[in-house]
mmCIF file of C-alpha atoms in Angstrom:
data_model
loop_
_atom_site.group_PDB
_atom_site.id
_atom_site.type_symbol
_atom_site.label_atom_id
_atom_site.label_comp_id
_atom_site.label_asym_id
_atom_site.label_seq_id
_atom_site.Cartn_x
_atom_site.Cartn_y
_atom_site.Cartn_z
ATOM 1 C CA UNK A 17 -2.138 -10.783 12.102
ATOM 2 C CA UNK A 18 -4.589 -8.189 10.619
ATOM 3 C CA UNK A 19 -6.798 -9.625 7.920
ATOM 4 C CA UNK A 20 -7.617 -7.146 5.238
ATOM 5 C CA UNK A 21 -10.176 -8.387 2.618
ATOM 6 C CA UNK A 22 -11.115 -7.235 -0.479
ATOM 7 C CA UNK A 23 -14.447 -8.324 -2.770
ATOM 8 C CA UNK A 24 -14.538 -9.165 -5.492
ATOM 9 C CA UNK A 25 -11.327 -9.960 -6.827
ATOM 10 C CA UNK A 26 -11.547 -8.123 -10.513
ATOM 11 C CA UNK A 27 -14.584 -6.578 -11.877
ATOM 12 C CA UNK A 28 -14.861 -5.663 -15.984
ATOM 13 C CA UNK A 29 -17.750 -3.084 -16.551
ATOM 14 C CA UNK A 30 -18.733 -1.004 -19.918
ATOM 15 C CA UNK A 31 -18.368 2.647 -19.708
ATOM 16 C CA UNK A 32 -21.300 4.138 -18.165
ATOM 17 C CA UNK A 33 -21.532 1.738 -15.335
ATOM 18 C CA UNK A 34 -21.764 2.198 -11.513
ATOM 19 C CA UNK A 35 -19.773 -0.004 -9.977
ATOM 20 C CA UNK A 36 -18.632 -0.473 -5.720
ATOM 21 C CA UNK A 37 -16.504 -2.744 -4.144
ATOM 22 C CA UNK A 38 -15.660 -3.881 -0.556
ATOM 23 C CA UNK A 39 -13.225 -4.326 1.609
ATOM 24 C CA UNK A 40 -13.408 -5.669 5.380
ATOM 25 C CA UNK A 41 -10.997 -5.030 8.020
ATOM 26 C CA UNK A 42 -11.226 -5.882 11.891
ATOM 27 C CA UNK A 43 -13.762 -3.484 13.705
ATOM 28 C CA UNK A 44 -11.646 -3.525 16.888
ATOM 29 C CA UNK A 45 -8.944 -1.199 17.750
ATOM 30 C CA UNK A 46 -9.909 0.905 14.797
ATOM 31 C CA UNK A 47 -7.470 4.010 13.592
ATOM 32 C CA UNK A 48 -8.422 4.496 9.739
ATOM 33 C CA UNK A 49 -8.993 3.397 6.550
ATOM 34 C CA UNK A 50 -7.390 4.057 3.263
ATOM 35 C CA UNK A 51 -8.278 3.616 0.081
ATOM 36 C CA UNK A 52 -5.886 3.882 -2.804
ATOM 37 C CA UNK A 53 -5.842 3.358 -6.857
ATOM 38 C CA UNK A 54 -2.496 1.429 -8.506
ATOM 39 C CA UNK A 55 -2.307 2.186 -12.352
ATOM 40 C CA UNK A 56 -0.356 -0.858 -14.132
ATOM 41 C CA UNK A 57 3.485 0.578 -14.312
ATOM 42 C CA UNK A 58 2.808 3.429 -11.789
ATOM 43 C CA UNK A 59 2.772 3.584 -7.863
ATOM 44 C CA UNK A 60 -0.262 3.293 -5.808
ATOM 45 C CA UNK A 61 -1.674 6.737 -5.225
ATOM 46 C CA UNK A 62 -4.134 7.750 -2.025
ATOM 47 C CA UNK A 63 -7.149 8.169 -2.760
ATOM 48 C CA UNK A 64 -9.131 8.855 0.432
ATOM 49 C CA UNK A 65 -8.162 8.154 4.350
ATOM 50 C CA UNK A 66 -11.306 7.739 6.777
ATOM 51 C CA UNK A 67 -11.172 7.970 10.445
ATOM 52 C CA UNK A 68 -14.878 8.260 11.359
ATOM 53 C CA UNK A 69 -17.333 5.748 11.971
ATOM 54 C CA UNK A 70 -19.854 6.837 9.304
ATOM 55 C CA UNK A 71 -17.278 9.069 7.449
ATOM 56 C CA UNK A 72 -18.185 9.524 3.726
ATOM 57 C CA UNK A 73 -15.799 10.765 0.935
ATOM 58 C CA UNK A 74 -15.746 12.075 -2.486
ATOM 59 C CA UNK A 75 -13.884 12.995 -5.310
ATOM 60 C CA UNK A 76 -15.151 13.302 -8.726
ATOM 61 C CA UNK A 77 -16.966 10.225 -9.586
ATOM 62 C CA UNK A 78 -15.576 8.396 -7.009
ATOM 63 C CA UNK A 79 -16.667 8.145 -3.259
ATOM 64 C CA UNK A 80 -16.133 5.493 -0.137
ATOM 65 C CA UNK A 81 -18.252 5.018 3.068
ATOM 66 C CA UNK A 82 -16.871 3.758 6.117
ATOM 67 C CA UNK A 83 -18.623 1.403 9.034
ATOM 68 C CA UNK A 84 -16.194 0.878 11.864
ATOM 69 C CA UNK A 85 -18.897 -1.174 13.779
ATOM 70 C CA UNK A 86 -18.997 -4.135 11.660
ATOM 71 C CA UNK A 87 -15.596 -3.387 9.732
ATOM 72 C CA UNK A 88 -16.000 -2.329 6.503
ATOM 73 C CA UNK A 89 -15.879 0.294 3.901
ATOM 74 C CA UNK A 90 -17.175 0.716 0.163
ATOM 75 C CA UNK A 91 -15.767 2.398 -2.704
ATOM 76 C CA UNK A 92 -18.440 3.833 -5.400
ATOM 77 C CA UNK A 93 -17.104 4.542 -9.287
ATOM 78 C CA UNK A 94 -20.337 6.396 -10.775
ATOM 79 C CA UNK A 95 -20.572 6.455 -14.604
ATOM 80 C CA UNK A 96 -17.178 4.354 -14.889
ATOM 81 C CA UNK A 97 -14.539 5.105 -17.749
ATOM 82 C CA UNK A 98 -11.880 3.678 -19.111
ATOM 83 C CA UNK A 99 -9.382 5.904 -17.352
ATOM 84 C CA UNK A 100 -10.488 4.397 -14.236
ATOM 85 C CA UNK A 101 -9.319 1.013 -14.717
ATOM 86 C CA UNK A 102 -6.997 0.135 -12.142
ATOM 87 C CA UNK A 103 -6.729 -1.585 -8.961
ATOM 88 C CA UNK A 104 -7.914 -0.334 -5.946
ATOM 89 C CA UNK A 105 -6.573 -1.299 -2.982
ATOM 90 C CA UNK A 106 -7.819 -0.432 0.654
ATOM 91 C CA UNK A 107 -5.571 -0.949 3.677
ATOM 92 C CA UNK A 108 -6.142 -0.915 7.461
ATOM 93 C CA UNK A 109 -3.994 0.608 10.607
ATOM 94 C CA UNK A 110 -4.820 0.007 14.002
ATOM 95 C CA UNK A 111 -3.983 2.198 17.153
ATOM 96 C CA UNK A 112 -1.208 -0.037 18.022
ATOM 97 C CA UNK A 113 1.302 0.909 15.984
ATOM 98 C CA UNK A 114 2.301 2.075 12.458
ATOM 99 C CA UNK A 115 1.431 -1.041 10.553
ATOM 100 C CA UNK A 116 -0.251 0.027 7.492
ATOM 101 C CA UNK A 117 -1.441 -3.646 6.171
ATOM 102 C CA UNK A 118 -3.119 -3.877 2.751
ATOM 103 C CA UNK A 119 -5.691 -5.936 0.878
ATOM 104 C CA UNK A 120 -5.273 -7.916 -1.835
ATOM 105 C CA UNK A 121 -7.122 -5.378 -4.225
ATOM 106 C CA UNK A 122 -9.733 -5.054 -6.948
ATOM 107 C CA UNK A 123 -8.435 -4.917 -10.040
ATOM 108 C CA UNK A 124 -11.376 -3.093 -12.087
ATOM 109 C CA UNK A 125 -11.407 -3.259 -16.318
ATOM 110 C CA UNK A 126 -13.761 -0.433 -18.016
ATOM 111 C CA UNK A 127 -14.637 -1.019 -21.742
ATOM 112 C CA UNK A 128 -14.939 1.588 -23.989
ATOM 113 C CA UNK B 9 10.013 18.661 -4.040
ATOM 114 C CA UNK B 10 11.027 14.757 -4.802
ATOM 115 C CA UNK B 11 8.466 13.116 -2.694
ATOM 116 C CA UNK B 12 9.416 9.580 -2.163
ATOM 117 C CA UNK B 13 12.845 8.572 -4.047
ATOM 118 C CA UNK B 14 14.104 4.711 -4.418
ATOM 119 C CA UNK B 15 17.587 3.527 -6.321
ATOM 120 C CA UNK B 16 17.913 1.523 -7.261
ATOM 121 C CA UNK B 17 15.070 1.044 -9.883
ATOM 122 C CA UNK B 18 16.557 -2.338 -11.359
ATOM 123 C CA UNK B 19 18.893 -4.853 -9.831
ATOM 124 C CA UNK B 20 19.669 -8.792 -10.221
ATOM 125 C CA UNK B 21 21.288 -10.359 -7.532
ATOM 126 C CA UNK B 22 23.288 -13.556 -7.419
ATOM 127 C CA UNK B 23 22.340 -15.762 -4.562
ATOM 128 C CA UNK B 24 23.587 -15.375 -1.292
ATOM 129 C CA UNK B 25 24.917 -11.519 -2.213
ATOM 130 C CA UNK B 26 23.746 -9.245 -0.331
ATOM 131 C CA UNK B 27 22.423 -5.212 -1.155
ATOM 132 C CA UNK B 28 20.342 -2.062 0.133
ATOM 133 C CA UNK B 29 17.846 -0.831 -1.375
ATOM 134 C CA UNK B 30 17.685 2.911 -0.409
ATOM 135 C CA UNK B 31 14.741 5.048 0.188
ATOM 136 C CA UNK B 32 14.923 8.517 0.932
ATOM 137 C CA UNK B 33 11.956 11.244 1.315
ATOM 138 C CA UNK B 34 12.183 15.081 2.294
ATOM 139 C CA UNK B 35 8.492 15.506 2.916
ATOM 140 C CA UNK B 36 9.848 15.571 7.329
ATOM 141 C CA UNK B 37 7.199 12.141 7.111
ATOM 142 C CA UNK B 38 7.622 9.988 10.165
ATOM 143 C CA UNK B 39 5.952 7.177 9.209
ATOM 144 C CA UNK B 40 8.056 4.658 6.784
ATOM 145 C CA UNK B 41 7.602 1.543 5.115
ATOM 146 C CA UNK B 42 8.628 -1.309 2.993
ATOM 147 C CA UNK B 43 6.728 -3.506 1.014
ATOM 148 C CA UNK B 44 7.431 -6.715 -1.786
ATOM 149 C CA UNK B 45 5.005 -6.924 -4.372
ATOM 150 C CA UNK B 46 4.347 -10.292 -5.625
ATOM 151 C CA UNK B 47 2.030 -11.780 -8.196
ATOM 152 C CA UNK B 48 -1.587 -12.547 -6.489
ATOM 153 C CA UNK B 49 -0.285 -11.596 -3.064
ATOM 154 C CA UNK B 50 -0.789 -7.603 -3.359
ATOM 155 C CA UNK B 51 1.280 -5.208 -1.027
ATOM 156 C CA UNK B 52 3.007 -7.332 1.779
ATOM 157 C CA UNK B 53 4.620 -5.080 4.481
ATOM 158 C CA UNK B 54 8.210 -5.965 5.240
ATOM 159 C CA UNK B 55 9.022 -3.635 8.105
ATOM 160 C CA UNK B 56 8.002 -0.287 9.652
ATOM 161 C CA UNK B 57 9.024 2.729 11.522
ATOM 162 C CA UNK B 58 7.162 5.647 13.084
ATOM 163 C CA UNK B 59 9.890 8.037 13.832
ATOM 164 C CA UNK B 60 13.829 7.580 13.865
ATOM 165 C CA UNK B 61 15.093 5.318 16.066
ATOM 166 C CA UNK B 62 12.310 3.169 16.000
ATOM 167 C CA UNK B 63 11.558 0.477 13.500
ATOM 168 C CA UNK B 64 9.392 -2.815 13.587
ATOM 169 C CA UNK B 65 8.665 -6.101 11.876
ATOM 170 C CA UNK B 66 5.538 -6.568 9.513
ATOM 171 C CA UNK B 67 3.813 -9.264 8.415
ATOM 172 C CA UNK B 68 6.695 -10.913 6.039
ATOM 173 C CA UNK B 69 10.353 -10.072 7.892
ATOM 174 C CA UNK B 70 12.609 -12.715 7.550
ATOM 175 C CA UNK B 71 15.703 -12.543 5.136
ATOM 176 C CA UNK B 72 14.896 -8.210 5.512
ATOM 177 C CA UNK B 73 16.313 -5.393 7.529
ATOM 178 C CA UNK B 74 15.943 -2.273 8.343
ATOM 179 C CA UNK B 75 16.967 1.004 10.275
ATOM 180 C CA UNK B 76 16.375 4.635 10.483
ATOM 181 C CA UNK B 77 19.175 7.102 12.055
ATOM 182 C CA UNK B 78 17.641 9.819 10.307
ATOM 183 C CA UNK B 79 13.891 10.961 9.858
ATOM 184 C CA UNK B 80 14.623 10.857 5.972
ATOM 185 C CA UNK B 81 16.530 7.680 5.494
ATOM 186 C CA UNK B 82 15.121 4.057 5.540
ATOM 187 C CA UNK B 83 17.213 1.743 4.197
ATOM 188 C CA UNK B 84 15.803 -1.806 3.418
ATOM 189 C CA UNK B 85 18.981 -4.708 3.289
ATOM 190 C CA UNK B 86 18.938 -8.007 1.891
ATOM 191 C CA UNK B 87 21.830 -10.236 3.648
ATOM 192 C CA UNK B 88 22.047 -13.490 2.085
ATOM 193 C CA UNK B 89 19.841 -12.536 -0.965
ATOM 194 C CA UNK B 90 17.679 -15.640 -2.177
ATOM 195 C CA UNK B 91 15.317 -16.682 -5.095
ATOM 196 C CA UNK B 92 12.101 -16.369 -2.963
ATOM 197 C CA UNK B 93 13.046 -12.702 -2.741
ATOM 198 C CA UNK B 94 12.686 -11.845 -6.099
ATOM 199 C CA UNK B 95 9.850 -9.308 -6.584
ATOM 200 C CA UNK B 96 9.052 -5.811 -6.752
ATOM 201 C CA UNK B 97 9.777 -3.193 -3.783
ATOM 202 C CA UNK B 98 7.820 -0.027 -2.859
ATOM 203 C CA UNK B 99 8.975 2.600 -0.126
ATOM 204 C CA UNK B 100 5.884 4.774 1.528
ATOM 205 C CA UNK B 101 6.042 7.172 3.711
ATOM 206 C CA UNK B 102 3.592 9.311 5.438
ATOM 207 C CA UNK B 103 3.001 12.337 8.164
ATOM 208 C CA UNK B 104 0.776 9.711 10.260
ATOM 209 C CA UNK B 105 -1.192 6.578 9.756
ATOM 210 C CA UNK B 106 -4.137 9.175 8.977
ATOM 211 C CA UNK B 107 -2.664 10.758 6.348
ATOM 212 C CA UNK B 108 -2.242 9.446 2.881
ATOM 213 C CA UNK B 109 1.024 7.320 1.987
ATOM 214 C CA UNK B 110 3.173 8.623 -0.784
ATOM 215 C CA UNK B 111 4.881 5.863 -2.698
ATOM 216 C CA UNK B 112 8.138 5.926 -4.599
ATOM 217 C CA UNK B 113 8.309 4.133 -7.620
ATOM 218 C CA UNK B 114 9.241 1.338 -6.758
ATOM 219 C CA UNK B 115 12.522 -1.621 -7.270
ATOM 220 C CA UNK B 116 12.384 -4.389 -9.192
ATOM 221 C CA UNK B 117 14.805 -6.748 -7.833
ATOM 222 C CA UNK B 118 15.732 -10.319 -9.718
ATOM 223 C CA UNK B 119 17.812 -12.726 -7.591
ATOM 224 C CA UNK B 120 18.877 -15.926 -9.938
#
């Protein structure tokens, strides 16, 4: 069973805050990494997808590094707002198969 | 362009009835999947498939079934529908396991 974990848990910040979270995966029989944000009521939407051992990705404010080696990735929120609280969730596939398996997300709060 | 539809959106369920929930995309993804959504316990993957004709188990299976005659289709049904079943469901499809899933949005299914 792939083990997908996620750190921390939930995470309340001001606005104006820099915030990352992590989340480890196995580092053998790598295929990529996604990351994805879940509004409350809505459906998760991708955010990035990293296949590289080193890959780094951005959009906006937000970006995510990737280390295949020791299996894990980071997600960066710089200068957080309110309109970014949500949970993020990353999930792992292997090159065995098409088993997309998720963690259990961080759910981030931004204050105004 | 309708992305990733699922009906129904709401359903309760007597015990021991059974149902599909249907999930249809025209995006000509080949990768499918179903997952329950449950309180604490983040995405859980039901079952799979990475091209018609071929489907497989994820990490919670039991009491779920699936199968895909078409590339668009992916029915999930419920055959002897029970309590522990109750939660919310979310169809994803995508091109491969490196591209981003799209989601539908979602069924919330109540068995009493």
């Amino acid at each position: 069973i792939l083990n997908v974990e996620q750190s921390p848990q939930s995470l309340h910040v001001q606005e104006g805050d820099s915030t990352n979270f992590t989340c480890s995966f196995p580092s053998s029989n790598f295929y990529a990494l996604h990351w994805y944000r879940w509004e409350t009521a809505k459906s998760p939407e991708a955010l990035f997808v990293m296949t590289l051992n080193g890959d780094e990705k951005k959009k906006g404010r937000i970006s995510a590094t990737l280390n295949t080696k020791e299996g894990y990735s980071y997600l960066y929120i710089k200068g957080s707002q309110p309109e970014d609280s949500a949970t993020y969730l990353c999930a792992f596939i292997d090159n065995q198969g098409g088993k997309l398996i998720f963690g259990q997300g961080t759910e981030l709060s931004v204050k105004p | 362009n309708a992305g990733v539809t699922q009906t129904p959106k709401f359903q309760v369920l007597k015990t021991g009835q059974s149902m599909t929930l249907q999930c249809a995309q025209d995006m000509n993804h080949e990768y499918m999947s179903w997952y329950r959504q449950d309180p604490g316990m983040g995405l859980r993957l039901i079952h799979y498939s990475v091209g018609a004709g071929i489907t497989d188990q994820g990490e919670v299976p039991n009491g779920y079934n699936v199968s895909r005659s078409t590339t668009e289709d992916f029915p999930l049904r419920l055959l002897l529908a029970a309590p522990s079943q109750t939660s919310v469901y979310f169809c994803a499809s995508s091109t491969t396991g490196k591209g981003g899933y799209t989601f539908g949005s979602g069924t919330r299914l109540t068995v009493v």
